[in-house]
Amino acid sequence: MPTRIDTVAMSAVDVVMVAASGNSSAAVAKDGTVYTWGYCHTGREGPYPATIKEPTRRDKTAFGGSPAVMVACGTHHTMVLTADGRLWTFGKGSNGQLGHGGVEFQLEGGGADWMYKGVLAPTPITHFSEVLKTKIVMMAAGEEHSMALTAEGVVYTWGSNKSFALGHQGVGVYGTPVMLERASFTGSNVVYIQAGDHHSAAVTKEGTLFMWGCESDGVLGLGGCDGFIENPTPLNQNEFGGVPVYSVTCGKTHTMAITKDGRLWMWGVSGDWAGEWKEPGGQSCTGRFLRPHPIDPIHFGGARIVAASAGQHFSAVVTDLNELFGWGWEISHRRSFYGRTVLGFFRQDEEPTPVRLPSYSMQGALVGRYQSLSKEHALAFAMGSHSRLGSHELCEKGVYTLDAFLMKMIVEASGTKPEGRAGELEGFVRLMGAGNRCY
């Protein structure tokens, strides 16, 4: 079951965001302090080599005096975005994924005992702040590559391009951020980015999802499962029932997307081990979905999905009813719910089996940034007798109506987005599931 992190360092901390990879975890507090912990063999969480078992605190002095608003964890590196729009990285840089202009590593011991020392302290990527004079609004970290999104809706990538996850031509290492031309996204502004181990994704303002990189296991959703897609390639909106994509999350062997109507779509490996069985629908590449596959809302009690996270062997989603569902392989006790397969399929004749995590396991706490109004408040709003709440058409019955546009304005102003600078970053709002609401 979930265990609350209640160490001395975190006992009174108001956490607003968490991130995790296979080796480390990180959290951002309301005051902009960053906490990191996990396996530290590259300087990502502190002096190496060591396993940092408790959250280690880094206040804003570690980031030039600016509070942190967002954090992302790659396999061997960490990225932090501060309120002033600067991007900081630390950890392993042997494939240029730190973005500081080269390959940062140091061989120690020689022979089989070598290890990458990495960059121990948070270091800003000056290419953005000093060369390009632009601010970053979102970032993503993969195994050996990194991504950043500017305030102008432009995507930059850097690190290893051996799997073509950077979207650039040719296999090699890019030590500094390189822009993906707007033409790569049909001239549209990008509002959301995500990185898998060896693939990348971006969502445009219009709701078009672009995928590129290694298509092993069908993670790109483009119909293949063995090869590489070198350039950002759009998935037709018809793949999602004609509904625009709102957000996407990239795991190691599967990908999930949420559409504007709050529906969940998944593709990639559908079993614990690739090729163990064939999924429903009879698609090729046994044990994989090669195209977006819808998950029936009935498995989530009919609720809308507002946030999703794809790991190496597991999946988790949050609904607009503030409930957490999870499923996947329980290797190393990564999760506390049961449901064996990554995409939720046991065999050909079985349905997805997401399992709800009961609220009592988290001391009654609700999950998600967005909290619904209680029934009492909803009734008070609907049955209020003040004339300024609506028209007098149904006055005699004690019921008032509101113009749809006015209702939309009220809902948008009701605190559904994170506070402070984070609430101004569209990518962050989408990531936290605070903006995909229906009226």
Coordinates of C-alpha atoms in Angstrom, one line a residue:
M1 CA 0.0 0.0 0.0
P2 CA 1.1 3.6 -0.4
T3 CA 3.5 4.9 2.3
R4 CA 3.6 8.5 3.2
I5 CA 7.0 10.2 3.0
D6 CA 7.1 11.7 6.5
T7 CA 10.8 12.3 7.1
V8 CA 12.0 15.3 9.0
A9 CA 12.8 17.1 5.7
M10 CA 9.3 16.6 4.3
S11 CA 7.1 16.5 7.4
A12 CA 5.6 20.0 6.9
V13 CA 6.2 20.4 3.2
D14 CA 3.3 21.3 0.9
V15 CA 4.2 19.4 -2.3
V16 CA 2.8 20.6 -5.6
M17 CA 4.5 18.2 -8.0
V18 CA 6.3 14.9 -8.1
A19 CA 8.3 13.1 -10.8
A20 CA 10.0 9.7 -11.0
S21 CA 12.2 7.5 -13.2
G22 CA 13.4 3.9 -12.7
N23 CA 16.2 5.1 -10.5
S24 CA 15.2 8.3 -8.8
S25 CA 12.3 10.5 -7.6
A26 CA 11.9 14.3 -7.1
A27 CA 9.3 16.7 -5.7
V28 CA 8.7 20.4 -5.9
A29 CA 7.3 22.2 -2.9
K30 CA 4.9 25.1 -2.9
D31 CA 7.8 27.5 -2.0
G32 CA 9.8 26.3 -4.9
T33 CA 12.2 24.0 -3.0
V34 CA 13.2 20.8 -4.8
Y35 CA 13.6 17.4 -3.1
T36 CA 15.5 14.5 -4.7
W37 CA 16.2 10.9 -3.7
G38 CA 17.1 7.5 -5.1
Y39 CA 20.0 5.7 -6.7
C40 CA 22.8 8.2 -7.1
H41 CA 25.7 6.9 -9.2
T42 CA 26.0 9.9 -11.4
G43 CA 25.6 12.9 -9.1
R44 CA 21.9 13.3 -9.9
E45 CA 20.8 13.5 -6.3
G46 CA 24.1 14.5 -4.6
P47 CA 27.6 13.1 -4.0
Y48 CA 28.1 9.8 -5.7
P49 CA 28.1 6.8 -5.5
A50 CA 25.3 6.3 -3.0
T51 CA 21.7 5.5 -2.6
I52 CA 19.9 8.6 -1.1
K53 CA 17.2 7.0 0.9
E54 CA 15.5 10.2 2.1
P55 CA 14.5 13.4 0.3
T56 CA 17.4 15.8 0.0
R57 CA 16.5 19.5 0.0
R58 CA 17.6 22.0 -2.5
D59 CA 16.2 25.5 -2.0
K60 CA 16.1 28.3 -4.6
T61 CA 19.7 29.3 -3.8
A62 CA 20.7 26.2 -5.8
F63 CA 18.9 27.7 -8.8
G64 CA 20.1 31.2 -8.9
G65 CA 17.6 32.5 -6.4
S66 CA 14.5 31.6 -8.5
P67 CA 12.0 29.0 -7.1
A68 CA 11.4 25.8 -9.0
V69 CA 8.0 25.2 -10.6
M70 CA 8.6 21.9 -12.4
V71 CA 10.9 18.8 -12.3
A72 CA 11.5 15.9 -14.7
C73 CA 13.5 12.7 -14.1
G74 CA 15.3 10.9 -16.8
T75 CA 17.0 7.5 -16.4
H76 CA 20.3 9.1 -15.3
H77 CA 19.6 12.9 -15.1
T78 CA 17.2 15.4 -13.7
M79 CA 15.8 18.6 -15.1
V80 CA 14.4 21.6 -13.1
L81 CA 12.4 24.5 -14.5
T82 CA 12.5 27.7 -12.4
A83 CA 10.0 30.6 -12.3
D84 CA 12.3 32.8 -14.3
G85 CA 12.0 30.5 -17.3
R86 CA 15.5 29.0 -16.9
L87 CA 16.2 25.3 -17.3
W88 CA 18.7 23.5 -15.0
T89 CA 20.1 20.0 -15.4
F90 CA 22.3 17.7 -13.4
G91 CA 23.3 14.0 -13.4
K92 CA 24.8 11.9 -16.1
G93 CA 25.9 13.7 -19.3
S94 CA 27.7 11.0 -21.2
N95 CA 25.4 11.4 -24.2
G96 CA 25.0 15.2 -24.1
Q97 CA 21.6 15.0 -22.4
L98 CA 22.5 17.8 -19.9
G99 CA 22.7 20.3 -22.7
H100 CA 25.8 22.1 -21.5
G101 CA 27.7 21.9 -24.7
G102 CA 29.5 18.7 -24.5
V103 CA 29.7 15.2 -23.1
E104 CA 30.1 15.6 -19.4
F105 CA 31.7 12.5 -17.8
Q106 CA 34.7 11.3 -16.1
L107 CA 36.0 7.7 -16.2
E108 CA 37.2 6.5 -12.8
G109 CA 38.9 3.3 -11.7
G110 CA 39.4 1.9 -15.2
G111 CA 38.4 -1.4 -16.6
A112 CA 35.1 -2.8 -15.3
D113 CA 35.1 -0.3 -12.4
W114 CA 34.6 2.8 -14.5
M115 CA 31.5 4.9 -13.9
Y116 CA 30.3 8.3 -15.1
K117 CA 30.7 11.0 -12.5
G118 CA 28.4 13.5 -14.2
V119 CA 27.5 17.0 -13.1
L120 CA 26.8 17.1 -9.3
A121 CA 25.3 20.6 -9.0
P122 CA 22.2 22.0 -10.8
T123 CA 23.6 23.9 -13.8
P124 CA 21.6 26.2 -16.1
I125 CA 21.5 25.6 -19.8
T126 CA 22.9 28.9 -21.0
H127 CA 22.0 28.2 -24.6
F128 CA 18.4 29.2 -23.8
S129 CA 18.9 32.1 -21.4
E130 CA 22.0 33.7 -22.9
V131 CA 22.2 32.7 -26.5
L132 CA 18.5 32.4 -27.6
K133 CA 17.1 34.8 -25.0
T134 CA 14.0 32.7 -24.6
K135 CA 12.1 31.2 -21.7
I136 CA 11.3 27.6 -21.2
V137 CA 7.7 26.6 -20.2
M138 CA 8.0 22.8 -20.2
M139 CA 10.6 20.1 -20.4
A140 CA 10.9 16.3 -20.6
A141 CA 13.6 13.7 -19.9
G142 CA 14.2 10.4 -21.6
E143 CA 16.9 7.8 -21.1
E144 CA 19.6 9.5 -23.1
H145 CA 17.8 12.6 -24.5
S146 CA 16.1 15.7 -23.3
M147 CA 13.4 18.0 -24.6
A148 CA 12.3 21.6 -23.9
L149 CA 9.4 23.8 -25.0
T150 CA 9.8 27.6 -25.3
A151 CA 7.2 30.2 -24.6
E152 CA 6.9 30.7 -28.4
G153 CA 5.7 27.0 -28.8
V154 CA 9.0 25.8 -30.3
V155 CA 10.5 22.4 -29.4
Y156 CA 14.2 21.8 -28.8
T157 CA 15.9 18.5 -28.3
W158 CA 19.4 17.3 -27.4
G159 CA 21.4 14.2 -26.3
S160 CA 21.7 10.9 -28.1
N161 CA 20.0 10.5 -31.4
K162 CA 20.9 6.8 -31.9
S163 CA 17.1 6.0 -31.7
F164 CA 16.2 9.2 -33.6
A165 CA 14.3 10.4 -30.5
L166 CA 15.7 13.9 -31.1
G167 CA 13.9 14.3 -34.5
H168 CA 17.2 15.4 -36.2
Q169 CA 18.9 13.9 -39.2
G170 CA 21.7 11.4 -38.6
V171 CA 22.8 9.3 -35.6
G172 CA 25.0 11.2 -33.2
V173 CA 25.3 13.1 -30.0
Y174 CA 24.0 16.7 -29.7
G175 CA 25.5 18.4 -26.7
T176 CA 23.5 21.6 -26.9
P177 CA 19.7 22.1 -27.7
V178 CA 18.8 22.0 -31.4
M179 CA 15.5 23.4 -32.6
L180 CA 12.9 21.4 -34.4
E181 CA 11.5 23.6 -37.1
R182 CA 7.9 24.7 -37.0
A183 CA 7.4 22.9 -40.3
S184 CA 8.0 19.7 -38.4
F185 CA 4.7 20.3 -36.8
T186 CA 2.9 21.6 -39.9
G187 CA 3.6 25.2 -38.7
S188 CA 1.6 24.8 -35.5
N189 CA 2.6 25.9 -32.0
V190 CA 3.4 23.0 -29.7
V191 CA 1.9 23.2 -26.2
Y192 CA 2.9 19.8 -24.6
I193 CA 5.9 17.5 -24.9
Q194 CA 6.9 14.1 -23.4
A195 CA 9.8 11.8 -23.6
G196 CA 10.0 8.0 -23.4
D197 CA 13.2 6.0 -23.0
H198 CA 13.8 6.1 -26.8
H199 CA 10.9 8.0 -28.3
S200 CA 9.3 11.4 -28.1
A201 CA 5.9 13.1 -28.4
A202 CA 4.4 16.5 -28.8
V203 CA 0.9 17.9 -28.9
T204 CA 0.0 21.1 -30.9
K205 CA -2.5 23.8 -30.0
E206 CA -5.0 22.2 -32.4
G207 CA -4.7 18.8 -30.6
T208 CA -2.6 16.9 -33.1
L209 CA -0.3 14.4 -31.6
F210 CA 3.2 13.9 -33.2
M211 CA 5.4 10.9 -32.5
W212 CA 9.0 10.0 -33.5
G213 CA 12.0 7.9 -32.4
C214 CA 12.3 4.1 -32.0
E215 CA 9.0 2.4 -32.8
S216 CA 10.0 -0.8 -31.0
D217 CA 6.9 -2.5 -29.4
G218 CA 4.6 -0.2 -31.4
V219 CA 5.2 2.7 -28.9
L220 CA 4.7 5.3 -31.7
G221 CA 1.2 4.2 -32.6
L222 CA 2.0 4.6 -36.3
G223 CA 1.5 1.0 -37.3
G224 CA 5.0 -0.4 -37.0
C225 CA 6.9 -2.2 -34.3
D226 CA 10.5 -2.6 -35.6
G227 CA 12.3 0.4 -36.9
F228 CA 12.8 4.2 -36.5
I229 CA 10.8 7.3 -37.4
E230 CA 13.3 10.1 -37.8
N231 CA 11.0 13.1 -38.0
P232 CA 7.9 14.1 -36.0
T233 CA 5.0 12.3 -37.6
P234 CA 1.3 13.2 -36.9
L235 CA -1.3 10.7 -35.9
N236 CA -4.6 11.4 -37.7
Q237 CA -7.3 12.6 -35.3
N238 CA -9.5 9.9 -36.7
E239 CA -7.3 7.5 -34.8
F240 CA -8.8 9.1 -31.7
G241 CA -12.4 9.2 -32.8
G242 CA -12.0 12.6 -34.3
V243 CA -11.4 14.2 -30.9
P244 CA -8.3 16.4 -30.4
V245 CA -5.5 15.0 -28.1
Y246 CA -5.1 16.9 -24.8
S247 CA -2.0 15.2 -23.3
V248 CA 0.3 12.2 -23.8
T249 CA 2.6 10.2 -21.6
C250 CA 5.5 7.9 -22.8
G251 CA 6.6 4.8 -21.0
K252 CA 9.3 2.3 -22.0
T253 CA 7.2 0.0 -24.0
H254 CA 3.8 1.7 -24.2
T255 CA 2.3 5.2 -24.7
M256 CA -1.0 6.7 -23.4
A257 CA -2.9 9.7 -24.6
I258 CA -5.9 11.6 -23.2
T259 CA -8.3 13.3 -25.6
K260 CA -10.3 16.4 -25.0
D261 CA -13.4 14.4 -24.1
G262 CA -11.5 12.8 -21.2
R263 CA -11.0 9.4 -22.8
L264 CA -7.9 7.3 -22.5
W265 CA -6.1 5.7 -25.4
M266 CA -3.2 3.3 -25.3
W267 CA -0.8 1.5 -27.6
G268 CA 2.4 -0.6 -27.4
V269 CA 3.1 -3.8 -25.5
S270 CA -0.1 -5.4 -24.2
G271 CA 1.5 -8.2 -22.1
D272 CA 4.1 -8.6 -19.4
W273 CA 6.6 -9.9 -22.0
A274 CA 6.5 -9.0 -25.7
G275 CA 5.1 -11.7 -27.9
E276 CA 3.6 -13.8 -25.2
W277 CA 0.1 -13.7 -26.7
K278 CA -1.9 -11.9 -29.4
E279 CA -4.1 -8.9 -28.4
P280 CA -7.8 -8.5 -29.4
G281 CA -8.3 -7.2 -32.9
G282 CA -5.8 -9.5 -34.6
Q283 CA -3.2 -6.8 -35.3
S284 CA 0.3 -7.9 -36.3
C285 CA 3.3 -7.9 -34.0
T286 CA 2.0 -10.3 -31.4
G287 CA 1.3 -8.8 -28.0
R288 CA 1.3 -5.2 -29.1
F289 CA -1.2 -2.6 -30.1
L290 CA 0.2 -0.7 -33.1
R291 CA -2.5 1.9 -33.2
P292 CA -4.3 3.9 -30.5
H293 CA -6.7 1.7 -28.7
P294 CA -9.5 3.2 -26.5
I295 CA -10.0 2.0 -23.0
D296 CA -13.7 1.8 -22.1
P297 CA -14.6 4.5 -19.5
I298 CA -16.6 1.8 -17.6
H299 CA -13.3 0.7 -16.1
F300 CA -13.1 4.1 -14.4
G301 CA -16.6 4.2 -13.2
G302 CA -17.6 6.3 -16.3
A303 CA -15.4 9.2 -15.1
R304 CA -13.2 11.4 -17.4
I305 CA -9.5 10.9 -17.3
V306 CA -7.6 14.1 -16.5
A307 CA -4.0 12.8 -16.0
A308 CA -2.0 9.7 -16.9
S309 CA 1.5 8.3 -16.3
A310 CA 3.2 5.5 -18.1
G311 CA 6.1 3.7 -16.5
Q312 CA 8.4 0.9 -17.6
H313 CA 5.9 -1.9 -16.8
F314 CA 2.9 -0.1 -15.3
S315 CA 0.2 2.6 -15.9
A316 CA -1.7 5.0 -13.7
V317 CA -4.5 7.5 -14.3
V318 CA -6.4 10.1 -12.3
T319 CA -10.1 10.8 -13.0
D320 CA -12.1 14.0 -12.5
L321 CA -13.6 12.3 -9.5
N322 CA -10.2 12.5 -7.8
E323 CA -9.6 8.7 -8.0
L324 CA -6.4 6.9 -8.8
F325 CA -6.4 3.8 -11.0
G326 CA -3.4 1.6 -11.7
W327 CA -2.4 -1.6 -13.5
G328 CA 0.8 -3.3 -14.6
W329 CA 3.6 -5.6 -13.6
E330 CA 4.4 -5.6 -9.9
I331 CA 8.1 -6.0 -10.3
S332 CA 10.1 -4.5 -7.4
H333 CA 6.8 -3.5 -5.8
R334 CA 6.6 -0.3 -7.9
R335 CA 2.9 -0.1 -7.4
S336 CA 0.4 -1.1 -4.8
F337 CA -2.5 -2.3 -7.0
Y338 CA -3.0 -5.5 -8.8
G339 CA -3.6 -6.0 -12.5
R340 CA -1.0 -7.8 -14.5
T341 CA -0.4 -6.3 -17.8
V342 CA 0.8 -2.9 -18.9
L343 CA -2.2 -2.1 -21.1
G344 CA -4.5 -4.0 -18.8
F345 CA -5.0 -7.1 -20.9
F346 CA -4.5 -10.6 -19.6
R347 CA -5.4 -12.7 -22.6
Q348 CA -7.3 -12.3 -25.8
D349 CA -10.7 -12.9 -24.2
E350 CA -10.2 -10.6 -21.2
E351 CA -10.9 -6.9 -20.7
P352 CA -8.6 -4.2 -19.3
T353 CA -8.4 -4.4 -15.5
P354 CA -7.4 -1.0 -14.0
V355 CA -7.8 -1.2 -10.3
R356 CA -8.9 1.8 -8.1
L357 CA -6.6 2.6 -5.2
P358 CA -9.0 3.1 -2.2
S359 CA -8.8 6.5 -0.6
Y360 CA -8.4 5.0 2.9
S361 CA -4.9 3.8 1.8
M362 CA -3.9 7.4 1.6
Q363 CA -5.6 8.5 4.8
G364 CA -8.7 9.7 2.9
A365 CA -6.8 12.1 0.7
L366 CA -8.1 12.9 -2.8
V367 CA -5.8 12.6 -5.8
G368 CA -5.2 15.3 -8.4
R369 CA -4.8 19.0 -8.6
Y370 CA -8.5 19.6 -9.3
Q371 CA -11.0 19.1 -6.5
S372 CA -14.7 18.9 -7.2
L373 CA -17.3 20.9 -5.4
S374 CA -19.2 19.1 -2.7
K375 CA -22.9 18.3 -3.4
E376 CA -23.9 20.9 -0.8
H377 CA -22.0 23.7 -2.6
A378 CA -23.3 22.5 -6.0
L379 CA -26.9 22.6 -4.7
A380 CA -26.4 26.1 -3.1
F381 CA -25.2 27.3 -6.5
A382 CA -28.0 25.8 -8.4
M383 CA -30.8 26.8 -6.0
G384 CA -29.6 30.3 -5.0
S385 CA -32.4 32.9 -4.9
H386 CA -30.4 36.0 -5.7
S387 CA -31.5 37.6 -9.0
R388 CA -27.9 38.1 -10.1
L389 CA -27.4 34.4 -10.4
G390 CA -29.5 34.2 -13.5
S391 CA -32.8 35.0 -15.2
H392 CA -36.3 35.2 -13.6
E393 CA -37.9 32.7 -16.0
L394 CA -38.1 30.0 -13.3
C395 CA -38.4 32.3 -10.3
E396 CA -41.7 30.9 -9.1
K397 CA -40.2 27.4 -9.0
G398 CA -37.1 28.6 -7.1
V399 CA -34.8 27.7 -10.0
Y400 CA -32.6 30.1 -12.0
T401 CA -30.7 29.5 -15.2
L402 CA -27.3 30.9 -16.2
D403 CA -26.1 31.7 -19.7
A404 CA -23.7 29.0 -20.9
F405 CA -20.9 31.5 -21.6
L406 CA -21.3 33.0 -18.1
M407 CA -21.2 29.5 -16.6
K408 CA -18.0 28.7 -18.4
M409 CA -16.4 31.9 -17.1
I410 CA -17.3 31.1 -13.6
V411 CA -15.9 27.5 -13.8
E412 CA -12.7 28.8 -15.3
A413 CA -12.3 31.3 -12.5
S414 CA -13.0 28.7 -9.8
G415 CA -9.4 27.7 -9.1
T416 CA -9.0 24.7 -11.3
K417 CA -5.4 25.5 -12.1
P418 CA -2.3 25.4 -9.9
E419 CA -1.4 28.6 -8.1
G420 CA 1.5 30.9 -9.0
R421 CA 3.8 30.7 -12.0
A422 CA 3.0 27.0 -12.6
G423 CA -0.6 27.8 -13.3
E424 CA 0.5 30.0 -16.2
L425 CA 2.3 27.2 -17.9
E426 CA -0.1 25.4 -20.2
G427 CA 2.0 22.3 -20.4
F428 CA 2.3 22.0 -16.6
V429 CA -1.5 22.5 -16.3
R430 CA -2.1 19.7 -18.8
L431 CA 0.4 17.5 -17.1
M432 CA -1.3 17.9 -13.7
G433 CA -4.8 17.3 -15.2
A434 CA -6.1 20.7 -14.1
G435 CA -7.3 22.1 -17.4
N436 CA -9.2 19.3 -19.3
R437 CA -12.7 20.1 -17.9
C438 CA -16.1 19.9 -19.4
Y439 CA -18.8 22.5 -18.7

